[in-house]
Amino acid sequence: MKRRTFIIQLPLLFSLPQIAGATWPQPAKPHQLPWKLSPVGRALEMEGWYVWCNSPIEAPDGKIHVFFSRWPAVKGMGGWINSSEIAHAVADGPEKPFVYQETVLSPRGPGHWDATTCHNPHIKFTDGKYCLFYMGNSNGKTNTKRIGLAISDSLNGPWQRPDRPLLEAGVTGAWDDHCTTNPAFLKHPNGQYWLYYKSWNSNDYYNSPDPLIRGNRKYGLAIADQLEGPYKRYSGNPVIDYSGKGGNRQFEDAFIWYEDKQFKMLARDMGVYNHDVGLYITSKDGVSWNEPEIAYQKLSEYITEPPAPKWLKRYGRLERPQLLFLKNKPAYLFGTAQGGKYMTASSFIFKID
C-alpha cells in the first residue's frame, strides 16, 4: 500500500453560536493546524463480513481493544440495519494486528428493543466501569433505532445489557421523533453525564417531496446526574443544526471529547463541504458550537487503492471517526471505509502526529 502523509485541514476557530433561524454564511476556507495524519492502513479485514464502527480504547496493560460492528457480507451494505452485531478485537498496539475475540452484543430477537440489530459501538471508561454505548432496533428499520448502554467491570466482559433503551425518541412532531442513534458521550467537568445523539423528524423522512431528501440529520443533547440515567433532553435542542445553511446540509457520526478547556467534535460531513470529508467543530460550553471546518480529506488524498467496485457506493471516504487516546491525548484516528481485501468494508487507522 502506498502511504503518504498529509496535514489535516483543521480550523482556526470561530466563535459563532448556533442561532435559530439565522442566515448561515458559506463555510470559510479551512486553515491548517499542526496535526498530521499518517495512514497506518486497514485493519479487521474479515472474509464474509462488512466491518463498521470501530471504537478503540487502551487497556491498563497497554493493549488496544476495539469494539466494532459487523454483519454478513451476503446482506450487502444495507445489512447494518437488520443484521449487525458488536464484536471485540485486541492488538498489542494500535499498529499491530487486531485479533477477533468474541461477539459481545447480538440482536436478542422478538420482544426486545434491540431485537434485530446492534450497531454504533462507542466505548468509554467512566467511574471505574467500561461503558459500551450502542444503537439497537426492534423491527429492522430506522424508526425503532434507540441508544442503549451495556456496562462491564472489564473490557473482556461480562456485559450487563439494558432491558430498556437509554434514550427514547422524541414526542410526535418533535425534530427527533424518528429515532435516537449515533451516540457520543462524555462526563462533563461539572460531574454530569452528557449524551449527544443524532435524530431527525419522521414526517420529513416519510413525506419529503424530494425522494433524495429523507429528513435532515441534527444532533441533540441529553443530560443525566447518574451514568445510567435518566437522561433528560436539553431544552435548547437540537444543539447542532445545519439545515439553515440550505441544500439539506447535515452531518452524522459525532465523536466528542473535552481538551484544553474546550469541547471538541469530529464528525462525518453530509453536505456542509461534501460527503467525502470529516468535520471538526469546537465549543466553549458544549452547547453553542463554532462553524465546522474540515478535519480530514477523502482517502485518496492519503493512499492509493484499486478502483471502486459497482456495489460499493461509499467507496473512498472515511466514516464513523473515533479517537484512541494515549496519555490523555488523541493519538490515533480510527474510522471505517468500504473496500479492502474482500471489497466489503473494514477499519482504517491513521496516526495523529
mmCIF file of C-alpha atoms in Angstrom, residues 4-351:
data_model
loop_
_atom_site.group_PDB
_atom_site.id
_atom_site.type_symbol
_atom_site.label_atom_id
_atom_site.label_comp_id
_atom_site.label_asym_id
_atom_site.label_seq_id
_atom_site.Cartn_x
_atom_site.Cartn_y
_atom_site.Cartn_z
ATOM 1 C CA ARG A 4 1.613 9.434 2.081
ATOM 2 C CA THR A 5 1.380 11.861 4.939
ATOM 3 C CA PHE A 6 -0.869 14.871 4.721
ATOM 4 C CA ILE A 7 -1.668 17.670 7.107
ATOM 5 C CA ILE A 8 -5.214 17.551 8.463
ATOM 6 C CA GLN A 9 -7.140 20.578 7.384
ATOM 7 C CA LEU A 10 -8.399 21.810 10.756
ATOM 8 C CA PRO A 11 -9.715 25.224 11.704
ATOM 9 C CA LEU A 12 -8.599 28.475 13.067
ATOM 10 C CA LEU A 13 -11.568 28.636 15.363
ATOM 11 C CA PHE A 14 -14.549 30.947 15.138
ATOM 12 C CA SER A 15 -16.913 31.991 17.917
ATOM 13 C CA LEU A 16 -20.256 31.925 16.135
ATOM 14 C CA PRO A 17 -23.041 30.346 18.232
ATOM 15 C CA GLN A 18 -25.966 28.428 16.774
ATOM 16 C CA ILE A 19 -28.880 30.827 16.442
ATOM 17 C CA ALA A 20 -32.297 29.554 15.419
ATOM 18 C CA GLY A 21 -33.438 30.987 12.113
ATOM 19 C CA ALA A 22 -30.107 32.637 11.352
ATOM 20 C CA THR A 23 -28.906 33.113 7.792
ATOM 21 C CA TRP A 24 -25.805 30.989 7.573
ATOM 22 C CA PRO A 25 -22.719 32.034 5.624
ATOM 23 C CA GLN A 26 -20.978 29.602 3.353
ATOM 24 C CA PRO A 27 -18.222 27.764 5.254
ATOM 25 C CA ALA A 28 -14.919 29.578 5.275
ATOM 26 C CA LYS A 29 -11.934 28.024 3.558
ATOM 27 C CA PRO A 30 -10.323 25.806 6.211
ATOM 28 C CA HIS A 31 -6.933 26.690 7.641
ATOM 29 C CA GLN A 32 -4.193 24.322 8.698
ATOM 30 C CA LEU A 33 -3.477 23.444 12.314
ATOM 31 C CA PRO A 34 -0.438 21.433 13.420
ATOM 32 C CA TRP A 35 -1.943 17.961 13.273
ATOM 33 C CA LYS A 36 -0.714 15.420 10.768
ATOM 34 C CA LEU A 37 -2.385 12.214 9.697
ATOM 35 C CA SER A 38 -0.132 9.319 8.747
ATOM 36 C CA PRO A 39 -2.065 6.357 7.314
ATOM 37 C CA VAL A 40 -1.419 3.143 9.195
ATOM 38 C CA GLY A 41 -3.791 1.294 6.885
ATOM 39 C CA ARG A 42 -6.643 -1.154 7.038
ATOM 40 C CA ALA A 43 -7.396 -3.474 9.931
ATOM 41 C CA LEU A 44 -10.040 -6.087 10.709
ATOM 42 C CA GLU A 45 -10.468 -7.204 7.119
ATOM 43 C CA MET A 46 -12.753 -10.180 7.686
ATOM 44 C CA GLU A 47 -13.770 -12.542 4.930
ATOM 45 C CA GLY A 48 -17.544 -12.827 4.695
ATOM 46 C CA TRP A 49 -18.213 -9.687 6.763
ATOM 47 C CA TYR A 50 -18.708 -5.948 6.494
ATOM 48 C CA VAL A 51 -16.855 -4.269 9.400
ATOM 49 C CA TRP A 52 -18.022 -0.841 10.581
ATOM 50 C CA CYS A 53 -17.998 1.477 13.648
ATOM 51 C CA ASN A 54 -14.556 0.853 15.173
ATOM 52 C CA SER A 55 -14.288 2.274 18.712
ATOM 53 C CA PRO A 56 -10.832 1.865 20.357
ATOM 54 C CA ILE A 57 -9.623 2.073 23.962
ATOM 55 C CA GLU A 58 -6.346 1.365 25.741
ATOM 56 C CA ALA A 59 -6.423 -1.311 28.451
ATOM 57 C CA PRO A 60 -4.442 -0.998 31.709
ATOM 58 C CA ASP A 61 -1.860 -3.445 30.309
ATOM 59 C CA GLY A 62 -1.257 -1.257 27.263
ATOM 60 C CA LYS A 63 -3.089 -3.459 24.793
ATOM 61 C CA ILE A 64 -5.597 -1.826 22.455
ATOM 62 C CA HIS A 65 -9.163 -3.084 22.401
ATOM 63 C CA VAL A 66 -11.586 -2.267 19.603
ATOM 64 C CA PHE A 67 -15.344 -2.727 19.680
ATOM 65 C CA PHE A 68 -16.762 -2.851 16.182
ATOM 66 C CA SER A 69 -19.964 -3.681 14.359
ATOM 67 C CA ARG A 70 -20.136 -6.299 11.635
ATOM 68 C CA TRP A 71 -22.741 -8.115 9.570
ATOM 69 C CA PRO A 72 -22.686 -10.923 6.970
ATOM 70 C CA ALA A 73 -21.425 -9.850 3.542
ATOM 71 C CA VAL A 74 -24.298 -11.694 1.870
ATOM 72 C CA LYS A 75 -26.596 -8.992 3.274
ATOM 73 C CA GLY A 76 -24.803 -6.272 1.297
ATOM 74 C CA MET A 77 -24.071 -2.804 2.629
ATOM 75 C CA GLY A 78 -27.644 -2.409 3.882
ATOM 76 C CA GLY A 79 -27.278 -5.292 6.324
ATOM 77 C CA TRP A 80 -26.304 -2.927 9.145
ATOM 78 C CA ILE A 81 -29.925 -2.003 9.759
ATOM 79 C CA ASN A 82 -31.225 -5.544 10.368
ATOM 80 C CA SER A 83 -28.302 -7.942 10.875
ATOM 81 C CA SER A 84 -25.455 -6.183 12.708
ATOM 82 C CA GLU A 85 -23.679 -7.439 15.826
ATOM 83 C CA ILE A 86 -20.988 -5.847 18.015
ATOM 84 C CA ALA A 87 -17.674 -7.672 18.290
ATOM 85 C CA HIS A 88 -14.442 -7.277 20.235
ATOM 86 C CA ALA A 89 -10.838 -7.402 18.969
ATOM 87 C CA VAL A 90 -7.473 -6.880 20.680
ATOM 88 C CA ALA A 91 -3.984 -5.874 19.489
ATOM 89 C CA ASP A 92 -0.630 -5.417 21.223
ATOM 90 C CA GLY A 93 -0.564 -1.850 19.886
ATOM 91 C CA PRO A 94 -2.555 0.416 17.558
ATOM 92 C CA GLU A 95 -0.329 -0.524 14.608
ATOM 93 C CA LYS A 96 -0.286 -4.249 15.392
ATOM 94 C CA PRO A 97 -2.753 -6.836 14.025
ATOM 95 C CA PHE A 98 -6.162 -6.838 15.689
ATOM 96 C CA VAL A 99 -7.432 -10.310 16.552
ATOM 97 C CA TYR A 100 -11.137 -11.056 16.908
ATOM 98 C CA GLN A 101 -12.027 -12.226 20.418
ATOM 99 C CA GLU A 102 -15.783 -12.658 20.528
ATOM 100 C CA THR A 103 -19.132 -11.146 19.678
ATOM 101 C CA VAL A 104 -20.310 -9.248 22.747
ATOM 102 C CA LEU A 105 -23.743 -7.967 21.693
ATOM 103 C CA SER A 106 -26.028 -9.763 19.237
ATOM 104 C CA PRO A 107 -29.631 -8.998 18.293
ATOM 105 C CA ARG A 108 -31.812 -10.547 21.020
ATOM 106 C CA GLY A 109 -34.887 -11.400 18.984
ATOM 107 C CA PRO A 110 -38.609 -10.604 19.332
ATOM 108 C CA GLY A 111 -39.718 -8.737 22.423
ATOM 109 C CA HIS A 112 -36.503 -6.790 22.898
ATOM 110 C CA TRP A 113 -35.740 -3.181 21.943
ATOM 111 C CA ASP A 114 -32.523 -4.417 20.269
ATOM 112 C CA ALA A 115 -34.190 -7.417 18.623
ATOM 113 C CA THR A 116 -32.886 -7.053 15.069
ATOM 114 C CA THR A 117 -29.584 -5.165 15.116
ATOM 115 C CA CYS A 118 -26.776 -3.967 17.403
ATOM 116 C CA HIS A 119 -24.659 -1.198 15.894
ATOM 117 C CA ASN A 120 -22.752 2.066 16.568
ATOM 118 C CA PRO A 121 -20.499 0.829 19.436
ATOM 119 C CA HIS A 122 -18.869 3.652 21.409
ATOM 120 C CA ILE A 123 -16.608 2.514 24.270
ATOM 121 C CA LYS A 124 -15.740 4.770 27.217
ATOM 122 C CA PHE A 125 -14.187 4.269 30.664
ATOM 123 C CA THR A 126 -16.208 6.193 33.235
ATOM 124 C CA ASP A 127 -16.485 5.941 37.019
ATOM 125 C CA GLY A 128 -14.313 2.825 37.061
ATOM 126 C CA LYS A 129 -16.541 0.988 34.596
ATOM 127 C CA TYR A 130 -16.379 0.231 30.891
ATOM 128 C CA CYS A 131 -19.391 1.738 29.146
ATOM 129 C CA LEU A 132 -20.387 0.400 25.748
ATOM 130 C CA PHE A 133 -22.947 2.742 24.201
ATOM 131 C CA TYR A 134 -24.678 1.358 21.130
ATOM 132 C CA MET A 135 -27.731 1.525 18.906
ATOM 133 C CA GLY A 136 -30.303 -1.241 18.580
ATOM 134 C CA ASN A 137 -33.623 -1.588 16.794
ATOM 135 C CA SER A 138 -36.611 -3.887 17.090
ATOM 136 C CA ASN A 139 -38.031 -4.098 13.563
ATOM 137 C CA GLY A 140 -35.038 -3.894 11.220
ATOM 138 C CA LYS A 141 -35.935 -0.311 10.286
ATOM 139 C CA THR A 142 -34.785 3.177 11.215
ATOM 140 C CA ASN A 143 -37.855 4.233 13.206
ATOM 141 C CA THR A 144 -37.051 1.931 16.140
ATOM 142 C CA LYS A 145 -33.361 2.848 16.404
ATOM 143 C CA ARG A 146 -32.616 3.587 20.058
ATOM 144 C CA ILE A 147 -29.467 4.198 22.107
ATOM 145 C CA GLY A 148 -28.568 1.749 24.862
ATOM 146 C CA LEU A 149 -25.727 1.255 27.354
ATOM 147 C CA ALA A 150 -24.025 -2.019 28.289
ATOM 148 C CA ILE A 151 -21.674 -1.922 31.314
ATOM 149 C CA SER A 152 -18.813 -4.130 32.493
ATOM 150 C CA ASP A 153 -16.048 -4.082 35.071
ATOM 151 C CA SER A 154 -13.688 -5.471 32.436
ATOM 152 C CA LEU A 155 -13.068 -4.997 28.731
ATOM 153 C CA ASN A 156 -13.426 -8.766 28.491
ATOM 154 C CA GLY A 157 -16.928 -8.701 29.968
ATOM 155 C CA PRO A 158 -19.340 -9.959 31.008
ATOM 156 C CA TRP A 159 -21.555 -7.104 29.802
ATOM 157 C CA GLN A 160 -24.718 -6.125 31.640
ATOM 158 C CA ARG A 161 -27.256 -5.368 28.929
ATOM 159 C CA PRO A 162 -30.125 -2.942 29.462
ATOM 160 C CA ASP A 163 -33.743 -4.054 29.358
ATOM 161 C CA ARG A 164 -34.744 -0.625 28.079
ATOM 162 C CA PRO A 165 -33.052 1.949 25.847
ATOM 163 C CA LEU A 166 -31.061 4.713 27.472
ATOM 164 C CA LEU A 167 -32.865 7.344 25.380
ATOM 165 C CA GLU A 168 -36.177 7.039 23.550
ATOM 166 C CA ALA A 169 -37.210 9.086 20.509
ATOM 167 C CA GLY A 170 -38.849 12.467 20.987
ATOM 168 C CA VAL A 171 -42.578 13.129 21.128
ATOM 169 C CA THR A 172 -44.551 13.021 17.888
ATOM 170 C CA GLY A 173 -43.860 16.103 15.810
ATOM 171 C CA ALA A 174 -40.560 16.917 17.501
ATOM 172 C CA TRP A 175 -37.371 17.288 15.470
ATOM 173 C CA ASP A 176 -36.171 13.971 16.970
ATOM 174 C CA ASP A 177 -39.351 11.889 16.907
ATOM 175 C CA HIS A 178 -37.926 9.316 14.471
ATOM 176 C CA CYS A 179 -35.129 7.693 16.483
ATOM 177 C CA THR A 180 -32.062 8.110 18.704
ATOM 178 C CA THR A 181 -28.772 6.892 17.235
ATOM 179 C CA ASN A 182 -25.015 7.556 16.772
ATOM 180 C CA PRO A 183 -24.242 8.039 20.498
ATOM 181 C CA ALA A 184 -21.369 10.308 21.565
ATOM 182 C CA PHE A 185 -20.708 10.526 25.291
ATOM 183 C CA LEU A 186 -18.557 12.361 27.829
ATOM 184 C CA LYS A 187 -18.539 13.030 31.533
ATOM 185 C CA HIS A 188 -18.805 16.792 31.894
ATOM 186 C CA PRO A 189 -16.243 18.612 34.076
ATOM 187 C CA ASN A 190 -19.144 19.503 36.393
ATOM 188 C CA GLY A 191 -19.781 15.803 37.072
ATOM 189 C CA GLN A 192 -22.866 15.402 34.873
ATOM 190 C CA TYR A 193 -23.166 12.786 32.123
ATOM 191 C CA TRP A 194 -23.697 14.231 28.651
ATOM 192 C CA LEU A 195 -25.022 12.122 25.790
ATOM 193 C CA TYR A 196 -25.118 13.538 22.268
ATOM 194 C CA TYR A 197 -27.327 11.787 19.737
ATOM 195 C CA LYS A 198 -28.412 12.023 16.112
ATOM 196 C CA SER A 199 -32.030 12.139 15.018
ATOM 197 C CA TRP A 200 -34.492 13.605 12.539
ATOM 198 C CA ASN A 201 -38.221 14.120 12.050
ATOM 199 C CA SER A 202 -40.464 11.280 10.809
ATOM 200 C CA ASN A 203 -42.758 13.492 8.734
ATOM 201 C CA ASP A 204 -39.770 14.869 6.855
ATOM 202 C CA TYR A 205 -38.444 11.338 6.407
ATOM 203 C CA TYR A 206 -41.629 9.761 5.065
ATOM 204 C CA ASN A 207 -43.284 12.662 3.236
ATOM 205 C CA SER A 208 -40.476 14.607 1.597
ATOM 206 C CA PRO A 209 -41.423 15.812 -1.903
ATOM 207 C CA ASP A 210 -37.843 15.079 -2.955
ATOM 208 C CA PRO A 211 -37.094 11.319 -2.848
ATOM 209 C CA LEU A 212 -33.389 12.071 -2.418
ATOM 210 C CA ILE A 213 -34.016 14.038 0.793
ATOM 211 C CA ARG A 214 -35.110 11.884 3.727
ATOM 212 C CA GLY A 215 -35.094 14.367 6.581
ATOM 213 C CA ASN A 216 -32.219 16.433 7.965
ATOM 214 C CA ARG A 217 -29.814 14.870 10.463
ATOM 215 C CA LYS A 218 -29.204 17.007 13.539
ATOM 216 C CA TYR A 219 -27.650 16.460 16.944
ATOM 217 C CA GLY A 220 -29.310 16.775 20.319
ATOM 218 C CA LEU A 221 -28.037 16.566 23.875
ATOM 219 C CA ALA A 222 -29.406 14.636 26.840
ATOM 220 C CA ILE A 223 -28.030 15.097 30.369
ATOM 221 C CA ALA A 224 -28.108 12.871 33.461
ATOM 222 C CA ASP A 225 -26.899 13.106 37.049
ATOM 223 C CA GLN A 226 -26.092 9.389 37.078
ATOM 224 C CA LEU A 227 -24.330 7.286 34.457
ATOM 225 C CA GLU A 228 -27.293 5.004 33.820
ATOM 226 C CA GLY A 229 -29.768 7.876 33.698
ATOM 227 C CA PRO A 230 -32.423 9.027 33.487
ATOM 228 C CA TYR A 231 -31.219 11.246 30.625
ATOM 229 C CA LYS A 232 -33.243 14.406 30.083
ATOM 230 C CA ARG A 233 -33.212 16.363 26.848
ATOM 231 C CA TYR A 234 -31.530 19.751 26.849
ATOM 232 C CA SER A 235 -34.175 22.437 26.403
ATOM 233 C CA GLY A 236 -32.302 24.119 23.549
ATOM 234 C CA ASN A 237 -32.118 21.041 21.303
ATOM 235 C CA PRO A 238 -31.001 20.475 18.634
ATOM 236 C CA VAL A 239 -27.607 21.819 19.648
ATOM 237 C CA ILE A 240 -26.179 21.428 16.129
ATOM 238 C CA ASP A 241 -28.441 22.055 13.153
ATOM 239 C CA TYR A 242 -27.098 22.810 9.674
ATOM 240 C CA SER A 243 -30.473 22.841 7.895
ATOM 241 C CA GLY A 244 -30.414 26.658 7.835
ATOM 242 C CA LYS A 245 -27.398 26.572 5.530
ATOM 243 C CA GLY A 246 -29.612 25.323 2.680
ATOM 244 C CA GLY A 247 -29.050 22.436 0.324
ATOM 245 C CA ASN A 248 -30.061 19.943 3.044
ATOM 246 C CA ARG A 249 -26.654 20.259 4.685
ATOM 247 C CA GLN A 250 -26.318 17.863 7.605
ATOM 248 C CA PHE A 251 -23.860 15.598 9.395
ATOM 249 C CA GLU A 252 -23.565 12.402 11.442
ATOM 250 C CA ASP A 253 -21.153 10.100 13.321
ATOM 251 C CA ALA A 254 -20.133 12.606 16.002
ATOM 252 C CA PHE A 255 -17.292 11.852 18.416
ATOM 253 C CA ILE A 256 -16.993 14.203 21.435
ATOM 254 C CA TRP A 257 -14.133 14.906 23.819
ATOM 255 C CA TYR A 258 -13.014 17.627 26.248
ATOM 256 C CA GLU A 259 -9.492 19.010 25.956
ATOM 257 C CA ASP A 260 -7.748 22.293 26.752
ATOM 258 C CA LYS A 261 -10.957 23.666 28.323
ATOM 259 C CA GLN A 262 -12.879 23.117 25.094
ATOM 260 C CA PHE A 263 -15.442 20.633 23.854
ATOM 261 C CA LYS A 264 -14.280 19.170 20.563
ATOM 262 C CA MET A 265 -16.038 17.099 17.946
ATOM 263 C CA LEU A 266 -15.167 15.018 14.913
ATOM 264 C CA ALA A 267 -17.967 14.014 12.559
ATOM 265 C CA ARG A 268 -18.720 12.869 9.017
ATOM 266 C CA ASP A 269 -19.794 15.594 6.645
ATOM 267 C CA MET A 270 -23.095 15.195 4.799
ATOM 268 C CA GLY A 271 -23.009 18.187 2.505
ATOM 269 C CA VAL A 272 -21.565 21.097 4.516
ATOM 270 C CA TYR A 273 -18.460 20.817 2.330
ATOM 271 C CA ASN A 274 -19.037 17.436 0.667
ATOM 272 C CA HIS A 275 -19.805 13.854 1.632
ATOM 273 C CA ASP A 276 -16.204 12.647 1.406
ATOM 274 C CA VAL A 277 -14.602 14.637 4.245
ATOM 275 C CA GLY A 278 -14.743 14.854 8.017
ATOM 276 C CA LEU A 279 -15.714 17.839 10.149
ATOM 277 C CA TYR A 280 -14.003 19.370 13.180
ATOM 278 C CA ILE A 281 -16.106 21.555 15.493
ATOM 279 C CA THR A 282 -15.383 23.192 18.849
ATOM 280 C CA SER A 283 -17.396 24.735 21.669
ATOM 281 C CA LYS A 284 -16.686 26.517 24.937
ATOM 282 C CA ASP A 285 -19.769 25.146 26.665
ATOM 283 C CA GLY A 286 -20.743 22.019 24.727
ATOM 284 C CA VAL A 287 -23.984 23.653 23.575
ATOM 285 C CA SER A 288 -23.088 26.522 21.214
ATOM 286 C CA TRP A 289 -20.751 25.187 18.570
ATOM 287 C CA ASN A 290 -18.414 27.078 16.231
ATOM 288 C CA GLU A 291 -18.592 26.826 12.477
ATOM 289 C CA PRO A 292 -17.397 23.436 11.186
ATOM 290 C CA GLU A 293 -14.067 23.056 9.427
ATOM 291 C CA ILE A 294 -12.535 20.177 7.506
ATOM 292 C CA ALA A 295 -10.908 17.568 9.762
ATOM 293 C CA TYR A 296 -9.735 15.084 7.156
ATOM 294 C CA GLN A 297 -9.985 14.576 3.416
ATOM 295 C CA LYS A 298 -11.167 11.678 1.271
ATOM 296 C CA LEU A 299 -8.993 8.586 1.431
ATOM 297 C CA SER A 300 -7.454 9.116 -1.996
ATOM 298 C CA GLU A 301 -5.598 12.117 -0.524
ATOM 299 C CA TYR A 302 -3.684 9.706 1.714
ATOM 300 C CA ILE A 303 -3.468 6.349 -0.065
ATOM 301 C CA THR A 304 -3.890 4.710 -3.462
ATOM 302 C CA GLU A 305 -6.468 1.932 -3.698
ATOM 303 C CA PRO A 306 -7.993 -0.099 -6.564
ATOM 304 C CA PRO A 307 -10.982 1.309 -8.477
ATOM 305 C CA ALA A 308 -14.343 1.060 -6.766
ATOM 306 C CA PRO A 309 -16.497 -1.998 -7.489
ATOM 307 C CA LYS A 310 -20.015 -1.127 -8.565
ATOM 308 C CA TRP A 311 -21.640 -2.418 -5.367
ATOM 309 C CA LEU A 312 -19.751 -0.053 -3.047
ATOM 310 C CA LYS A 313 -21.394 3.351 -3.323
ATOM 311 C CA ARG A 314 -19.474 4.980 -0.420
ATOM 312 C CA TYR A 315 -16.048 3.883 -1.592
ATOM 313 C CA GLY A 316 -13.211 6.301 -0.883
ATOM 314 C CA ARG A 317 -14.412 8.051 2.263
ATOM 315 C CA LEU A 318 -13.796 7.576 5.977
ATOM 316 C CA GLU A 319 -16.884 7.239 8.171
ATOM 317 C CA ARG A 320 -17.573 6.792 11.906
ATOM 318 C CA PRO A 321 -14.451 8.655 13.167
ATOM 319 C CA GLN A 322 -13.378 7.633 16.685
ATOM 320 C CA LEU A 323 -10.219 8.595 18.552
ATOM 321 C CA LEU A 324 -7.777 6.458 20.510
ATOM 322 C CA PHE A 325 -6.304 8.407 23.429
ATOM 323 C CA LEU A 326 -2.812 7.621 24.716
ATOM 324 C CA LYS A 327 -1.507 9.593 27.711
ATOM 325 C CA ASN A 328 -4.780 11.560 27.618
ATOM 326 C CA LYS A 329 -4.103 12.920 24.124
ATOM 327 C CA PRO A 330 -5.618 11.964 20.747
ATOM 328 C CA ALA A 331 -3.065 9.569 19.242
ATOM 329 C CA TYR A 332 -4.856 7.602 16.504
ATOM 330 C CA LEU A 333 -7.925 8.150 14.373
ATOM 331 C CA PHE A 334 -9.996 5.010 13.775
ATOM 332 C CA GLY A 335 -12.640 5.022 11.075
ATOM 333 C CA THR A 336 -14.282 2.686 8.651
ATOM 334 C CA ALA A 337 -14.076 2.533 4.882
ATOM 335 C CA GLN A 338 -15.584 0.423 2.165
ATOM 336 C CA GLY A 339 -13.184 -1.725 0.174
ATOM 337 C CA GLY A 340 -10.186 -3.689 1.385
ATOM 338 C CA LYS A 341 -9.046 -7.223 0.676
ATOM 339 C CA TYR A 342 -12.572 -8.617 0.346
ATOM 340 C CA MET A 343 -14.200 -5.489 -1.151
ATOM 341 C CA THR A 344 -16.684 -5.174 1.688
ATOM 342 C CA ALA A 345 -15.649 -2.743 4.500
ATOM 343 C CA SER A 346 -13.020 -2.638 7.213
ATOM 344 C CA SER A 347 -11.399 -0.471 9.834
ATOM 345 C CA PHE A 348 -8.974 2.187 8.623
ATOM 346 C CA ILE A 349 -6.439 3.713 11.039
ATOM 347 C CA PHE A 350 -4.421 6.942 10.964
ATOM 348 C CA LYS A 351 -1.687 8.003 13.349
#
